[in-house]
Coordinates of C-alpha atoms in Angstrom, one line a residue:
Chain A
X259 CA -8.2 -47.5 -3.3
X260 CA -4.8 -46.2 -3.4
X261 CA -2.0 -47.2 -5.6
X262 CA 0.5 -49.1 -3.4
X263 CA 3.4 -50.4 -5.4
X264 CA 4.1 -48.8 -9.0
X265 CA 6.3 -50.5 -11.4
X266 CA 7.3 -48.0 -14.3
X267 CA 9.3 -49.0 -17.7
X268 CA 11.4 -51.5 -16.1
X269 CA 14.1 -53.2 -18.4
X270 CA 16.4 -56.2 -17.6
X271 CA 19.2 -57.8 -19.6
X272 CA 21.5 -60.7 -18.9
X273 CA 24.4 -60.5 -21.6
X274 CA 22.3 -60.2 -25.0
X275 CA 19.2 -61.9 -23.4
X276 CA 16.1 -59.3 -22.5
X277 CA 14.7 -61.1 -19.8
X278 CA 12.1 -57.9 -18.8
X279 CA 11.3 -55.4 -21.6
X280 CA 9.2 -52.3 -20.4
X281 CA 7.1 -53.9 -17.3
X282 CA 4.4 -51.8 -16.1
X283 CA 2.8 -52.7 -13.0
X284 CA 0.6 -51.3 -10.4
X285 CA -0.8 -52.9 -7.3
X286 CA -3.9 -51.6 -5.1
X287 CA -3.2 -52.1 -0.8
X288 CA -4.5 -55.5 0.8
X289 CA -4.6 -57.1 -2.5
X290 CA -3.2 -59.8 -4.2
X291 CA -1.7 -60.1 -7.6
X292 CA -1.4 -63.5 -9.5
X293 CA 1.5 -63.3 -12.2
X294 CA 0.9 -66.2 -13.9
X295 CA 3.7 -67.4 -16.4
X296 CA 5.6 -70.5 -17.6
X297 CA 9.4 -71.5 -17.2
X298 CA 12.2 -68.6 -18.0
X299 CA 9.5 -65.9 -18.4
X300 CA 11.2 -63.2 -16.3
X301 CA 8.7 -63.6 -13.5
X302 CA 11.9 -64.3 -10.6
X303 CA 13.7 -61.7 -12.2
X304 CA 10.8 -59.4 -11.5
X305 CA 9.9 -60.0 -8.3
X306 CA 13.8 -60.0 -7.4
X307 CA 14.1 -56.7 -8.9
X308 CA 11.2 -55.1 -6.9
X309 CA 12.8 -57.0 -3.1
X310 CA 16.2 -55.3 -4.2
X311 CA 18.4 -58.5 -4.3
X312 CA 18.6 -57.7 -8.4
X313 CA 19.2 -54.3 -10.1
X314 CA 17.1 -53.5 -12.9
X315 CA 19.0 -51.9 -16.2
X316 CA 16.3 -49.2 -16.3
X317 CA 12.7 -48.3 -14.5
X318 CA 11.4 -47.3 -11.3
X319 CA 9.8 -49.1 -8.5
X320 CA 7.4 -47.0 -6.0
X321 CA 6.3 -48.4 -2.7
X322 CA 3.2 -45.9 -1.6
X323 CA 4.8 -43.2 -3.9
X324 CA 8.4 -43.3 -2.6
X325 CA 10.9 -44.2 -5.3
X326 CA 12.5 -47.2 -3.9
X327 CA 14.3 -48.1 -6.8
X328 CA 17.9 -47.5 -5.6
X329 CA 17.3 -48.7 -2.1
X330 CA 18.7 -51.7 -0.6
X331 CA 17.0 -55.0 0.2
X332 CA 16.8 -54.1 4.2
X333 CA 15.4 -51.1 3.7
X334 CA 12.6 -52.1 1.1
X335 CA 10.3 -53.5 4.0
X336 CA 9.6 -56.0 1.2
X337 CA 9.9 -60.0 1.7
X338 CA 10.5 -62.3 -1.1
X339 CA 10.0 -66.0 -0.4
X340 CA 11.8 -68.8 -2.3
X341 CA 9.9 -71.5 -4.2
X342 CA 11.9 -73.4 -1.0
X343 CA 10.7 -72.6 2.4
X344 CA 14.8 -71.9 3.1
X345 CA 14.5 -72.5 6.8
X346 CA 17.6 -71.7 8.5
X347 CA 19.2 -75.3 9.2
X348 CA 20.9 -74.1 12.6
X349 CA 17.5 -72.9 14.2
X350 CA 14.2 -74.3 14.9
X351 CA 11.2 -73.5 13.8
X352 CA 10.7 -70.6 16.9
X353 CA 13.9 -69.5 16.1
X354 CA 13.1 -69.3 12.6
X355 CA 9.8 -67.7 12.9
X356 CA 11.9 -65.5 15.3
X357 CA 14.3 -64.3 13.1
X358 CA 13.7 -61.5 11.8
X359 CA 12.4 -60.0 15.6
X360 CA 15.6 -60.9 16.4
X361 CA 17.3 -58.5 14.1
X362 CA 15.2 -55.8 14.8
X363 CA 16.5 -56.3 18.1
X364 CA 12.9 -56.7 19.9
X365 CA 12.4 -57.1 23.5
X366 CA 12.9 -61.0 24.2
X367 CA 9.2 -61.1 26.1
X368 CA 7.7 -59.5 23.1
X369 CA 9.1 -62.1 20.5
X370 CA 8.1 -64.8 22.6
X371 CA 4.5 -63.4 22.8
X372 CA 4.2 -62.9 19.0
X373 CA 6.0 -65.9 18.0
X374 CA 3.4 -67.8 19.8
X375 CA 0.8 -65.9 18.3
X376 CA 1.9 -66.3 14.5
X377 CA 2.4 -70.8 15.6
X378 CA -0.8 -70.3 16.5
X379 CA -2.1 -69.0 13.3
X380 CA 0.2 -70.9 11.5
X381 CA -1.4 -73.9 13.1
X382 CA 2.2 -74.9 13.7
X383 CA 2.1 -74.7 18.0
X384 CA 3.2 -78.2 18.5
X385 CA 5.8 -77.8 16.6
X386 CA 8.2 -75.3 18.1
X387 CA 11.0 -77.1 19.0
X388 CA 11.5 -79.2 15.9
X389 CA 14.7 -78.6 13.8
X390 CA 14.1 -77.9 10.1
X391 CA 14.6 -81.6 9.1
X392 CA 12.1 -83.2 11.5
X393 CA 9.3 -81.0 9.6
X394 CA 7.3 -81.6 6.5
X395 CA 7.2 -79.8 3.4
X396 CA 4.0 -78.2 4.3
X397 CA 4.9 -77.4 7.6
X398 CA 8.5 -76.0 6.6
X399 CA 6.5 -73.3 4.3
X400 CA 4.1 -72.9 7.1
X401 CA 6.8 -71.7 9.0
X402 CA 8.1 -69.4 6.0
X403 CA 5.2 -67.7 5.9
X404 CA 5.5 -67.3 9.5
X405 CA 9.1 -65.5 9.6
X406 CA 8.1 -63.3 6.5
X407 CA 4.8 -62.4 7.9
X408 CA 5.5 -61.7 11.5
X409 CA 7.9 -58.9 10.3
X410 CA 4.8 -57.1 9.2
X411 CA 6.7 -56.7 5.6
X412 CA 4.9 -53.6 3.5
X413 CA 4.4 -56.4 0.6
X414 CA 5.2 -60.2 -0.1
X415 CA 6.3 -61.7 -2.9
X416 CA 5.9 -65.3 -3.5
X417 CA 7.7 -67.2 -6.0
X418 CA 5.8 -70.3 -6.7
X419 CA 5.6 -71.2 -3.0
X420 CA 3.6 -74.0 -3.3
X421 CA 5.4 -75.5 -6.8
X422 CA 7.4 -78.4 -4.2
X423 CA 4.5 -79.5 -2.4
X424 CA 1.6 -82.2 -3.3
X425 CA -1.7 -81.6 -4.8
X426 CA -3.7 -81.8 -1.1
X427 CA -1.1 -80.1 1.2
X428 CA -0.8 -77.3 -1.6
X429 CA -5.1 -76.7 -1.5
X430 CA -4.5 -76.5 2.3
X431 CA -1.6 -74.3 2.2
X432 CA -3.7 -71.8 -0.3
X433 CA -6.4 -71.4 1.9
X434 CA -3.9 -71.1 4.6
X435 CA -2.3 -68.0 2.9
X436 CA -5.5 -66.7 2.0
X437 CA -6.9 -66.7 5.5
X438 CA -3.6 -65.1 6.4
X439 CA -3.3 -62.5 3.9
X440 CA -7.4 -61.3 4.3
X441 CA -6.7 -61.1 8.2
X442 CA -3.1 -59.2 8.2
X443 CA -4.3 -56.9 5.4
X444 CA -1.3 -58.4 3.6
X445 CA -0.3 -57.0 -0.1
X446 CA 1.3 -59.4 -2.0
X447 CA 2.8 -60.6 -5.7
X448 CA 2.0 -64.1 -6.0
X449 CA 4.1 -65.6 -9.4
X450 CA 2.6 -69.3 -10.1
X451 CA 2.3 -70.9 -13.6
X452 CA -0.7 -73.0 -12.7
X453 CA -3.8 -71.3 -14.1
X454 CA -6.1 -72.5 -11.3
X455 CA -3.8 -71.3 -8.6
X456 CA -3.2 -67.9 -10.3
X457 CA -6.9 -67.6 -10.2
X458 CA -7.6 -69.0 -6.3
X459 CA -4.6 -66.9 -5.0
X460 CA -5.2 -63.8 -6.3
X461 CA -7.5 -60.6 -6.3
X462 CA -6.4 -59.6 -9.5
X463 CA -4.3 -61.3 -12.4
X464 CA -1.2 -60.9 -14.6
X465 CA 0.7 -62.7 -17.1
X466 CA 4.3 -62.2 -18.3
X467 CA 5.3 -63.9 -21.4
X468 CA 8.6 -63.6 -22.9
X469 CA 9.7 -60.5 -20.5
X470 CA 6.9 -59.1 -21.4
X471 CA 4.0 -58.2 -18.8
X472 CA -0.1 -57.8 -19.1
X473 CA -2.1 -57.0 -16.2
X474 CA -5.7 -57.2 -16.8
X475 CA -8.1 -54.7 -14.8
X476 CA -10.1 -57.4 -13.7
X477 CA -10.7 -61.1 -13.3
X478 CA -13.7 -61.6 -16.4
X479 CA -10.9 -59.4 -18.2
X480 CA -8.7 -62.4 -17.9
X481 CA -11.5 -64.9 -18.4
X482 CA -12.3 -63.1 -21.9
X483 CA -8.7 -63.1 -23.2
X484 CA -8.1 -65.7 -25.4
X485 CA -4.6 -66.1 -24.9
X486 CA -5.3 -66.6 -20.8
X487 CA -5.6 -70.0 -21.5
X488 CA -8.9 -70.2 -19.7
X489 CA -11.2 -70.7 -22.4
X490 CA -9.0 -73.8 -23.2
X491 CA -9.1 -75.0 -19.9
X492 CA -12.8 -74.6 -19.7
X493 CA -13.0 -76.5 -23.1
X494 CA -10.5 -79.1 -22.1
X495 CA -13.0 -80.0 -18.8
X496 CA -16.1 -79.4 -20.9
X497 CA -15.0 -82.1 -23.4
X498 CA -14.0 -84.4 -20.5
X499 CA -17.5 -84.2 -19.1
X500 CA -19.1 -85.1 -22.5
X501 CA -17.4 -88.0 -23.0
X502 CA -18.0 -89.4 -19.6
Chain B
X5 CA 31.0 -105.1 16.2
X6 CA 32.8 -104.2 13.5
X7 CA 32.8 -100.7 13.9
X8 CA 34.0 -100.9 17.2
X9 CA 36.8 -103.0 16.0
X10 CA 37.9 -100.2 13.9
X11 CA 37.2 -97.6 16.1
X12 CA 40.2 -99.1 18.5
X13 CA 41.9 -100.5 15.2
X14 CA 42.2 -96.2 14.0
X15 CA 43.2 -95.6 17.8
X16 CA 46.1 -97.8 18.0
X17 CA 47.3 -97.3 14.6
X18 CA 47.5 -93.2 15.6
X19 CA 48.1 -93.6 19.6
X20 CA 51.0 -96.6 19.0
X21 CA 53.7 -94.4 17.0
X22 CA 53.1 -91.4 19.6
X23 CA 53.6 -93.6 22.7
X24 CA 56.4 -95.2 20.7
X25 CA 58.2 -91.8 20.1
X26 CA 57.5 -90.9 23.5
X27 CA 59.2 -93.8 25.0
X28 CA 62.1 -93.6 22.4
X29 CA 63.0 -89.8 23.7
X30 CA 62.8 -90.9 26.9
X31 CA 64.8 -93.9 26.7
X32 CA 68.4 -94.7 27.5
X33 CA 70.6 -97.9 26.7
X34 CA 67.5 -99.7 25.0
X35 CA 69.2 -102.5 22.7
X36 CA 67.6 -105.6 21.1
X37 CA 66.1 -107.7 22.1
X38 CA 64.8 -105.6 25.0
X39 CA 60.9 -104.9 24.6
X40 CA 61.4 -101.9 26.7
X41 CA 64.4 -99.6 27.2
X42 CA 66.4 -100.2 30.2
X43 CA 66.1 -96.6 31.7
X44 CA 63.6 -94.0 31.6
X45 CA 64.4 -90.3 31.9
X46 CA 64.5 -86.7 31.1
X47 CA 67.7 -86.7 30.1
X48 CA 67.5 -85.9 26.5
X49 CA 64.6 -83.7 27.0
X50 CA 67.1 -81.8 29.5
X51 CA 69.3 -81.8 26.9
X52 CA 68.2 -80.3 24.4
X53 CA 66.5 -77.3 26.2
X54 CA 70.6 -76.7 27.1
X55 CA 71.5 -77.4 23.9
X56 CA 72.1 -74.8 21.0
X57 CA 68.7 -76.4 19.1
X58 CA 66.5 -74.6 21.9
X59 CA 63.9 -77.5 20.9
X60 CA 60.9 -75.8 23.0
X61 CA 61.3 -72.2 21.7
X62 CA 61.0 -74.0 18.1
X63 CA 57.9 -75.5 19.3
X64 CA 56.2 -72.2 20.8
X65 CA 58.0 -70.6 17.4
X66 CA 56.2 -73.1 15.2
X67 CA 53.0 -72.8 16.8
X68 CA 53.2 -68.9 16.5
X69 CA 53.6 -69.2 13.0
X70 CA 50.9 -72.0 12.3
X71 CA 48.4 -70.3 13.9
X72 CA 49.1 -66.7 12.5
X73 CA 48.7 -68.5 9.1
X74 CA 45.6 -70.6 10.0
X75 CA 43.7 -67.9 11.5
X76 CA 44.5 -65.2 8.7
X77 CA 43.8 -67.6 5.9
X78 CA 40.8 -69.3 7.8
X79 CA 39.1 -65.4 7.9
X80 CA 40.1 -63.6 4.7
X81 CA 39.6 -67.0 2.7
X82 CA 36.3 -66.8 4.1
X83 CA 35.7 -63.4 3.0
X84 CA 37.0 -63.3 -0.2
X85 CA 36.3 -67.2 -1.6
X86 CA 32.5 -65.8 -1.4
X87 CA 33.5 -63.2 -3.9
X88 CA 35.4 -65.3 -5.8
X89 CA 32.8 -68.5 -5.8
X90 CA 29.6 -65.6 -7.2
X91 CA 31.9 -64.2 -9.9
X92 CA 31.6 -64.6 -13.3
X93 CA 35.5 -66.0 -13.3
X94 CA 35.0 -67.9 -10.7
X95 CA 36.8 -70.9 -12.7
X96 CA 40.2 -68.7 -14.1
X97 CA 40.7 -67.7 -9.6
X98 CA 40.0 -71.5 -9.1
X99 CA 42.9 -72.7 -11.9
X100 CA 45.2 -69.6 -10.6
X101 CA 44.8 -71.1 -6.8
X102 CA 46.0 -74.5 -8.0
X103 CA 49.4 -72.8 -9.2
X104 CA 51.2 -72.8 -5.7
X105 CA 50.6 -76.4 -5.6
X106 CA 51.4 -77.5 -9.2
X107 CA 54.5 -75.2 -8.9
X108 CA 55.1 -76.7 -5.4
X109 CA 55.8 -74.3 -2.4
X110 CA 59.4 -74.8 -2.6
X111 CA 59.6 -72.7 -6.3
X112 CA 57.2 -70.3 -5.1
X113 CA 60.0 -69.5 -2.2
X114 CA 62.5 -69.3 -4.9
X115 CA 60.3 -66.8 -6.7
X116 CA 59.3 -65.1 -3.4
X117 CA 62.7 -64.7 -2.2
X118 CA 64.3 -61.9 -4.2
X119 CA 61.4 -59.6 -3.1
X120 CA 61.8 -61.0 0.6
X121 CA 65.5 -59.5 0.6
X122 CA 64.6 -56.5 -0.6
X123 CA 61.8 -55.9 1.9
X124 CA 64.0 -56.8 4.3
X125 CA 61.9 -59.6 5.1
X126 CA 64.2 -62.8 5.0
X127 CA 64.9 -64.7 8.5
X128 CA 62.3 -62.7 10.0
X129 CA 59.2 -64.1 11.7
X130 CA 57.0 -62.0 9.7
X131 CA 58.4 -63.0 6.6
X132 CA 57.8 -66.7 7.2
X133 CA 54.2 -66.1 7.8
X134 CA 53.9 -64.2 4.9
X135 CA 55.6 -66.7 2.8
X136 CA 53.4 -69.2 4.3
X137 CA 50.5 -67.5 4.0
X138 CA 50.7 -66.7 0.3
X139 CA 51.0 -70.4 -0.1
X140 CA 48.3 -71.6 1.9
X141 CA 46.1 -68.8 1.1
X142 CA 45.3 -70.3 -2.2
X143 CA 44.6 -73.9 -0.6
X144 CA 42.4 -71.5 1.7
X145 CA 39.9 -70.5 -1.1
X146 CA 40.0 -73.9 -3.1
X147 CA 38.1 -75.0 0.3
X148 CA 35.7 -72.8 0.7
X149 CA 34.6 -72.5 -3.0
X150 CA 32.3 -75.9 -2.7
X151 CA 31.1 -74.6 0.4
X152 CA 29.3 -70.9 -1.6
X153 CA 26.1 -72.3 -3.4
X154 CA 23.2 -71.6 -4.8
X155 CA 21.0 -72.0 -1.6
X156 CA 23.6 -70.2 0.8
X157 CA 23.0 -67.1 -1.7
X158 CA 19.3 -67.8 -1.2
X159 CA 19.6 -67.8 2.5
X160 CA 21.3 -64.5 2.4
X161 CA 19.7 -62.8 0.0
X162 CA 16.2 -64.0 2.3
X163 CA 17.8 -62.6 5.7
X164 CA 18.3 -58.7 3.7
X165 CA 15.2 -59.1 2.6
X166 CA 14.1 -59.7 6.3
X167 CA 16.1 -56.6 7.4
X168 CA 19.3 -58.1 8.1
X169 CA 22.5 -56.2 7.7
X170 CA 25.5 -57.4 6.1
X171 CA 27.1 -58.0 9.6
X172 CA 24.1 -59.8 11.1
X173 CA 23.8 -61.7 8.0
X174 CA 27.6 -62.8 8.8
X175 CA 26.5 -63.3 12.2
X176 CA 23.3 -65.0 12.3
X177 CA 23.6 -67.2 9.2
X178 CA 26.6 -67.6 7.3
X179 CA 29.1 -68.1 10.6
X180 CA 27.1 -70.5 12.1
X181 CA 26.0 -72.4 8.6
X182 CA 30.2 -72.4 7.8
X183 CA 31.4 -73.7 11.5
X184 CA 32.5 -77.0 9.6
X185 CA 34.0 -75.7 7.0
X186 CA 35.8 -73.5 9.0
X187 CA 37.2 -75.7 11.0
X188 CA 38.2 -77.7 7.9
X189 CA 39.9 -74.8 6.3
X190 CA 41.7 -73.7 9.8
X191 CA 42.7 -77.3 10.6
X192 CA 44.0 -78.0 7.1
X193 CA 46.1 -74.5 7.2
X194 CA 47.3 -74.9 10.4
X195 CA 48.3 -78.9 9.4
X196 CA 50.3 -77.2 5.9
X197 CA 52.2 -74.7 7.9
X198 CA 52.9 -76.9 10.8
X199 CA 54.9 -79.4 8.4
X200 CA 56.1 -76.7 6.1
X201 CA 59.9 -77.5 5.1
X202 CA 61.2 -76.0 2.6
X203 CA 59.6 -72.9 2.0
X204 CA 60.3 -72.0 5.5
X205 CA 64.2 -73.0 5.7
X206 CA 64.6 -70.9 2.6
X207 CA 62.5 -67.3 3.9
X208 CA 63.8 -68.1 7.6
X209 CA 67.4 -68.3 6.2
X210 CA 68.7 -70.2 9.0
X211 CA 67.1 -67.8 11.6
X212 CA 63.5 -69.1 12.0
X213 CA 63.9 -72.4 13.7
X214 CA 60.5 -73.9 13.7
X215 CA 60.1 -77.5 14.7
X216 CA 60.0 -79.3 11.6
X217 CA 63.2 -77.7 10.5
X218 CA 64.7 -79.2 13.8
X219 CA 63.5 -82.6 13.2
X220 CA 64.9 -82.9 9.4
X221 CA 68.6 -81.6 11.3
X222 CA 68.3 -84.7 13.9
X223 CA 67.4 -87.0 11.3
X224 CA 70.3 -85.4 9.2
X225 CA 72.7 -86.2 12.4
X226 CA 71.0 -89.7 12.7
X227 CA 70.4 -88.9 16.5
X228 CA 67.1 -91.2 16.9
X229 CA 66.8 -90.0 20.7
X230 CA 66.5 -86.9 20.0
X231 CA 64.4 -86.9 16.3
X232 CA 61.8 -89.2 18.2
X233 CA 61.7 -86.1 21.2
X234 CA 61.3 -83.3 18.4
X235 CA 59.1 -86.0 16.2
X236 CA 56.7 -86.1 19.6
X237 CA 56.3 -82.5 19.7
X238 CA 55.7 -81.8 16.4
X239 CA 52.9 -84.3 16.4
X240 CA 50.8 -82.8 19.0
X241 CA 49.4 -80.1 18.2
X242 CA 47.6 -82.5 15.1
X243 CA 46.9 -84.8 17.2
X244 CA 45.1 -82.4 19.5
X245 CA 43.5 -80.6 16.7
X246 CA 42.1 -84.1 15.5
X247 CA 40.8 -84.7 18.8
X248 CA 39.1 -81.0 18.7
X249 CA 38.0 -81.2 15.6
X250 CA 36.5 -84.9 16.1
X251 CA 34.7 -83.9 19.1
X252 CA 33.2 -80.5 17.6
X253 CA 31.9 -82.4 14.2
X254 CA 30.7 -85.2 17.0
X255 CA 28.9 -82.4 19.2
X256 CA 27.3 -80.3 15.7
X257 CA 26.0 -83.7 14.7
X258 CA 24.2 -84.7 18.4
X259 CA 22.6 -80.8 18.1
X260 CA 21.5 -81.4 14.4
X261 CA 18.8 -83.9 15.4

């Protein structure tokens, strides 16, 4: 596999705070990395660095060996997605989905086409014409998804997209994104800090603590690490089940 | 019920003193205890257009001015309140734009003045919106600084992110998320300069005649007749931009749902 995104000494300071401190990344095509971290760990700050809508103090970001580290945000190819879905009040949920077509200035016959296609896949057809308010907070990320993904973006970056939503609309919306992201090849940064999650979402798994990043080769590489937090999980439920 | 009851209650209580001033500047001969004046006509509108006070070229003068000011400080406040609402000093611009107004306008034309004569600016047109301008200017940003947040800057950030340009970002999402708040800031302005005394007898020196200038002179001359005519003009732009602005909010609201 080829090495699609490559993150190299990256440093980031606000005032006398070091938020990251020499991140090293890398990230295969079509897969999916889980940062895992808690509260204030400098996992936004990361994946706002590498969309372009932060500067990083030092470090270089490639995207499929270009340096894009000096580029800006609309020339990154590279979406980043809100822990809010953000719909645009003023537009529907076509429009919305449509958005991004719209700047690229796209014949109006072809974004009608695709923008069907993607409610379809977004299981969102019936939906169309609904302002942002009239739509739940599933179906508002539905239709994030839906305007980052049907830019065809070179990677995704997901900040805790599921954090606002209940326990069984946020299992439906991971397989959701996981259907989606196996079918459109997507590459993608997936920041959670629920363990579980980290481990559902993703093809491979990271964790930044205190600035600081660890990306483990693979997912019994994270299993073994007693700082993961697994092995307490696993306790935790194993204890549960001897009790009852 | 009730709301309908104060629906016509807000009507009368702005319609009543318009119709009343209207009928006063077109009255003749109209003593107590008639309910109405005895004769109705154009006589003091006539006059006044003959007159020296020109009272309709002070109207169209006023209206130049108060929309010059309202649409330069409506788009540049726009502009530059976003710069000023993401700084780090955001709060020392806020306390600075509070200055014209704890200082009152009338000081700040004092202040102003000195470099107005030197510029050659005083009793000019241009120098009246300029005065005007840096007064309201500051009233401007105050505005739109609630109006910059956290998820606006979100929203933007999310449309570069999705290709958008600075100008289609304008376009697409910040002009038609800030359509209210434009309209505040523009009506506001336009309200400010429209009623703007002082400042503007002082920079105009005598040569700028805008309305309100004419109304304080009629009152100063105790002609009734003819304040109420120049009262009656210089309400209606306001009045119109209420009814604008009430049926824009009215309309945004319907399209909302």
């Amino acid at each position: 596999m080829s090495q699609f995104l490559t993150i190299q000494h990256l440093y980031k300071t606000f005032g006398k705070e070091t938020v990251l401190q020499d991140i090293n990344l890398t990230l295969d095509k079509n897969t999916v990395l889980s940062l895992l971290g808690s509260s204030g760990s400098g996992k936004t700050t990361l994946l706002k660095i590498i969309a372009g809508i932060e500067t990083a103090d030092k470090g270089n970001i490639f995207l499929e060996g270009n340096n894009i580290s000096d580029q800006k945000p609309q020339e990154r190819h590279i979406v980043y997605l809100y822990q809010e879905a953000l719909l645009f009040p003023h537009l529907n949920a076509f429009e919305n989905i449509a958005f991004g077509l719209r700047l690229q200035k796209m014949n109006e016959s072809l974004i009608t086409e695709k923008v069907h296609l993607m409610l379809k896949n977004i299981e969102m057809t019936k939906h169309a014409k609904k302002m942002p308010p009239q739509l739940s907070g599933g179906q508002k990320q539905r239709i994030s998804f839906g305007r980052a993904m049907i830019i065809e973006p070179k990677l995704l970056l997901l900040d805790e997209p599921f954090g606002a939503l209940d326990a069984s609309t946020r299992s439906k919306m991971q397989e959701l994104f996981k259907t989606l992201a196996h079918n459109m090849n997507l590459s993608a940064l997936f920041v959670t800090h629920d363990l579980k999650e980290a481990i559902v979402m993703g093809d491979q798994i990271g964790k930044i603590q205190k600035g600081q990043l660890v990306q483990y080769e693979t997912k019994n590489e994270f299993f073994n690490d007693a700082f993961s937090g697994v092995q307490k999980e696993i306790d935790f439920w194993k204890s549960i089940g001897q009790n009852t | 019920m009730i709301k309908r009851t104060l629906q016509y209650g807000f009507i009368i209580s702005i319609g009543f003193p318009v119709v009343f001033l209207l009928v006063l500047s077109l009255g003749r001969r109209w003593a107590y205890p008639n309910i109405l004046p005895e004769q109705i006509s154009f006589a003091n509108w006539e006059f006044l257009q003959q007159s020296d006070s020109k009272l309709f070229q002070a109207f169209f003068v006023s209206l130049g001015i108060s929309l010059c000011v309202a649409v330069f400080v409506t788009a540049l406040g726009f502009v530059i309140s976003k710069f000023i609402a993401y700084s780090q000093r955001r709060n020392t611009f806020l306390v600075l734009a509070y200055i014209p107004y704890l200082l009152s306008p009338v000081i700040m034309a004092i202040i102003f003045q000195y470099y107005f004569i030197i510029t050659g600016l005083t009793g000019t047109f241009l120098g009246v919106i300029i005065a005007q301008f840096l007064v309201a200017f500051p009233f401007g940003i105050i505005i739109y600084l609630n109006f910059w947040n956290a998820q606006l800057k979100s929203m933007e950030e999310l449309s570069y992110t999705l290709g958008g340009s600075r100008w289609q970002t304008y376009k697409k999402v910040l002009l038609p998320l800030s359509k209210n708040a434009l309209m505040l800031c523009f009506f506001q302005v336009f309200l400010i300069s429209w009623f703007e005394y002082g400042l503007t007898n002082l920079i105009g020196s005598g040569k700028i005649r805008t309305l309100t200038v004419s109304v304080f002179n009629f009152v100063t001359e105790a002609n009734i007749f003819y304040a109420a005519l120049a009262c009656f003009l210089l309400i209606l732009p306001p009045m119109l931009l209420l009814y604008i602005n009430k049926r824009f909010i009215l309309f945004v609201e319907k399209t909302e749902l």
